[in-house]
């Protein structure tokens, strides 16, 4: 099995695949990044591409809350 994160199932249609990933956990948005193995959060929640919305089905890790600052 390959570890190529750009070719995860749920193909991203962005010009540059998987430009950024996010997930929502209990109503709060988090930025996430590819990880070598599932974390507790990635085992329970689905991440998605922030550009096209494609589901990211590979392991990921949380980076922090999504900022809404202007």
PDB file of C-alpha atoms in Angstrom:
ATOM      1  CA  UNK A   1       0.000   0.000   0.000  1.00  0.00           C
ATOM      2  CA  UNK A   2       1.319   3.452  -0.864  1.00  0.00           C
ATOM      3  CA  UNK A   3       1.805   6.323   1.556  1.00  0.00           C
ATOM      4  CA  UNK A   4       1.291   8.940  -1.184  1.00  0.00           C
ATOM      5  CA  UNK A   5      -1.071  11.409   0.518  1.00  0.00           C
ATOM      6  CA  UNK A   6      -1.878  13.201  -2.758  1.00  0.00           C
ATOM      7  CA  UNK A   7      -3.655  10.112  -4.067  1.00  0.00           C
ATOM      8  CA  UNK A   8      -5.921   9.315  -1.127  1.00  0.00           C
ATOM      9  CA  UNK A   9      -9.401   8.037  -1.977  1.00  0.00           C
ATOM     10  CA  UNK A  10     -11.959  10.794  -2.536  1.00  0.00           C
ATOM     11  CA  UNK A  11      -9.904  12.498  -5.222  1.00  0.00           C
ATOM     12  CA  UNK A  12      -9.230  16.186  -4.689  1.00  0.00           C
ATOM     13  CA  UNK A  13     -10.107  18.277  -7.761  1.00  0.00           C
ATOM     14  CA  UNK A  14      -7.971  21.293  -6.813  1.00  0.00           C
ATOM     15  CA  UNK A  15      -5.202  22.401  -9.241  1.00  0.00           C
ATOM     16  CA  UNK A  16      -2.661  21.407  -6.562  1.00  0.00           C
ATOM     17  CA  UNK A  17      -4.158  18.364  -4.791  1.00  0.00           C
ATOM     18  CA  UNK A  18      -4.869  18.640  -1.057  1.00  0.00           C
ATOM     19  CA  UNK A  19      -3.753  22.290  -0.616  1.00  0.00           C
ATOM     20  CA  UNK A  20      -5.108  22.333   2.955  1.00  0.00           C
ATOM     21  CA  UNK A  21      -7.142  20.011   5.143  1.00  0.00           C
ATOM     22  CA  UNK A  22      -9.701  20.660   7.868  1.00  0.00           C
ATOM     23  CA  UNK A  23     -12.116  18.797  10.091  1.00  0.00           C
ATOM     24  CA  UNK A  24     -14.945  19.699  12.459  1.00  0.00           C
ATOM     25  CA  UNK A  25     -14.901  18.169  15.935  1.00  0.00           C
ATOM     26  CA  UNK A  26     -17.899  18.869  18.153  1.00  0.00           C
ATOM     27  CA  UNK A  27     -18.776  21.997  16.173  1.00  0.00           C
ATOM     28  CA  UNK A  28     -15.260  23.469  16.139  1.00  0.00           C
ATOM     29  CA  UNK A  29     -13.154  23.619  12.951  1.00  0.00           C
ATOM     30  CA  UNK A  30      -9.514  22.505  13.044  1.00  0.00           C
ATOM     31  CA  UNK A  31      -6.742  22.589  10.490  1.00  0.00           C
ATOM     32  CA  UNK A  32      -5.156  19.178  10.019  1.00  0.00           C
ATOM     33  CA  UNK A  33      -2.185  17.688   8.192  1.00  0.00           C
ATOM     34  CA  UNK A  34      -1.367  14.231   6.838  1.00  0.00           C
ATOM     35  CA  UNK A  35       0.092  11.840   9.418  1.00  0.00           C
ATOM     36  CA  UNK A  36       1.904   8.508   9.123  1.00  0.00           C
ATOM     37  CA  UNK A  37      -0.702   6.710  11.285  1.00  0.00           C
ATOM     38  CA  UNK A  38      -4.191   7.345  12.605  1.00  0.00           C
ATOM     39  CA  UNK A  39      -4.586   9.507  15.682  1.00  0.00           C
ATOM     40  CA  UNK A  40      -7.555   9.149  18.053  1.00  0.00           C
ATOM     41  CA  UNK A  41      -9.262  12.076  16.293  1.00  0.00           C
ATOM     42  CA  UNK A  42      -8.603  10.819  12.740  1.00  0.00           C
ATOM     43  CA  UNK A  43     -10.018   7.432  13.689  1.00  0.00           C
ATOM     44  CA  UNK A  44     -13.335   9.091  14.613  1.00  0.00           C
ATOM     45  CA  UNK A  45     -13.658  12.161  12.356  1.00  0.00           C
ATOM     46  CA  UNK A  46     -13.310  12.700   8.613  1.00  0.00           C
ATOM     47  CA  UNK A  47     -11.088  15.472   7.249  1.00  0.00           C
ATOM     48  CA  UNK A  48     -11.741  17.234   3.959  1.00  0.00           C
ATOM     49  CA  UNK A  49      -9.976  19.439   1.428  1.00  0.00           C
ATOM     50  CA  UNK A  50     -10.616  23.104   2.199  1.00  0.00           C
ATOM     51  CA  UNK A  51     -10.569  23.912  -1.524  1.00  0.00           C
ATOM     52  CA  UNK A  52     -12.975  21.456  -3.130  1.00  0.00           C
ATOM     53  CA  UNK A  53     -14.431  19.652  -0.111  1.00  0.00           C
ATOM     54  CA  UNK A  54     -13.235  16.166  -1.108  1.00  0.00           C
ATOM     55  CA  UNK A  55     -13.078  13.750   1.825  1.00  0.00           C
ATOM     56  CA  UNK A  56      -9.558  12.915   3.005  1.00  0.00           C
ATOM     57  CA  UNK A  57      -9.652   9.299   4.131  1.00  0.00           C
ATOM     58  CA  UNK A  58      -5.991   8.868   5.083  1.00  0.00           C
ATOM     59  CA  UNK A  59      -4.570   9.422   8.601  1.00  0.00           C
ATOM     60  CA  UNK A  60      -4.227  13.019   9.760  1.00  0.00           C
ATOM     61  CA  UNK A  61      -3.270  15.001  12.861  1.00  0.00           C
ATOM     62  CA  UNK A  62      -4.715  18.221  14.299  1.00  0.00           C
ATOM     63  CA  UNK A  63      -2.682  21.395  13.970  1.00  0.00           C
ATOM     64  CA  UNK A  64      -4.985  23.838  15.748  1.00  0.00           C
ATOM     65  CA  UNK A  65      -8.303  25.665  15.541  1.00  0.00           C
ATOM     66  CA  UNK A  66      -9.113  27.412  12.252  1.00  0.00           C
ATOM     67  CA  UNK A  67      -8.644  31.156  12.690  1.00  0.00           C
ATOM     68  CA  UNK A  68     -11.539  33.405  11.752  1.00  0.00           C
ATOM     69  CA  UNK A  69      -9.626  36.670  12.392  1.00  0.00           C
ATOM     70  CA  UNK A  70     -10.054  39.421   9.801  1.00  0.00           C
TER      71      UNK A  70
END
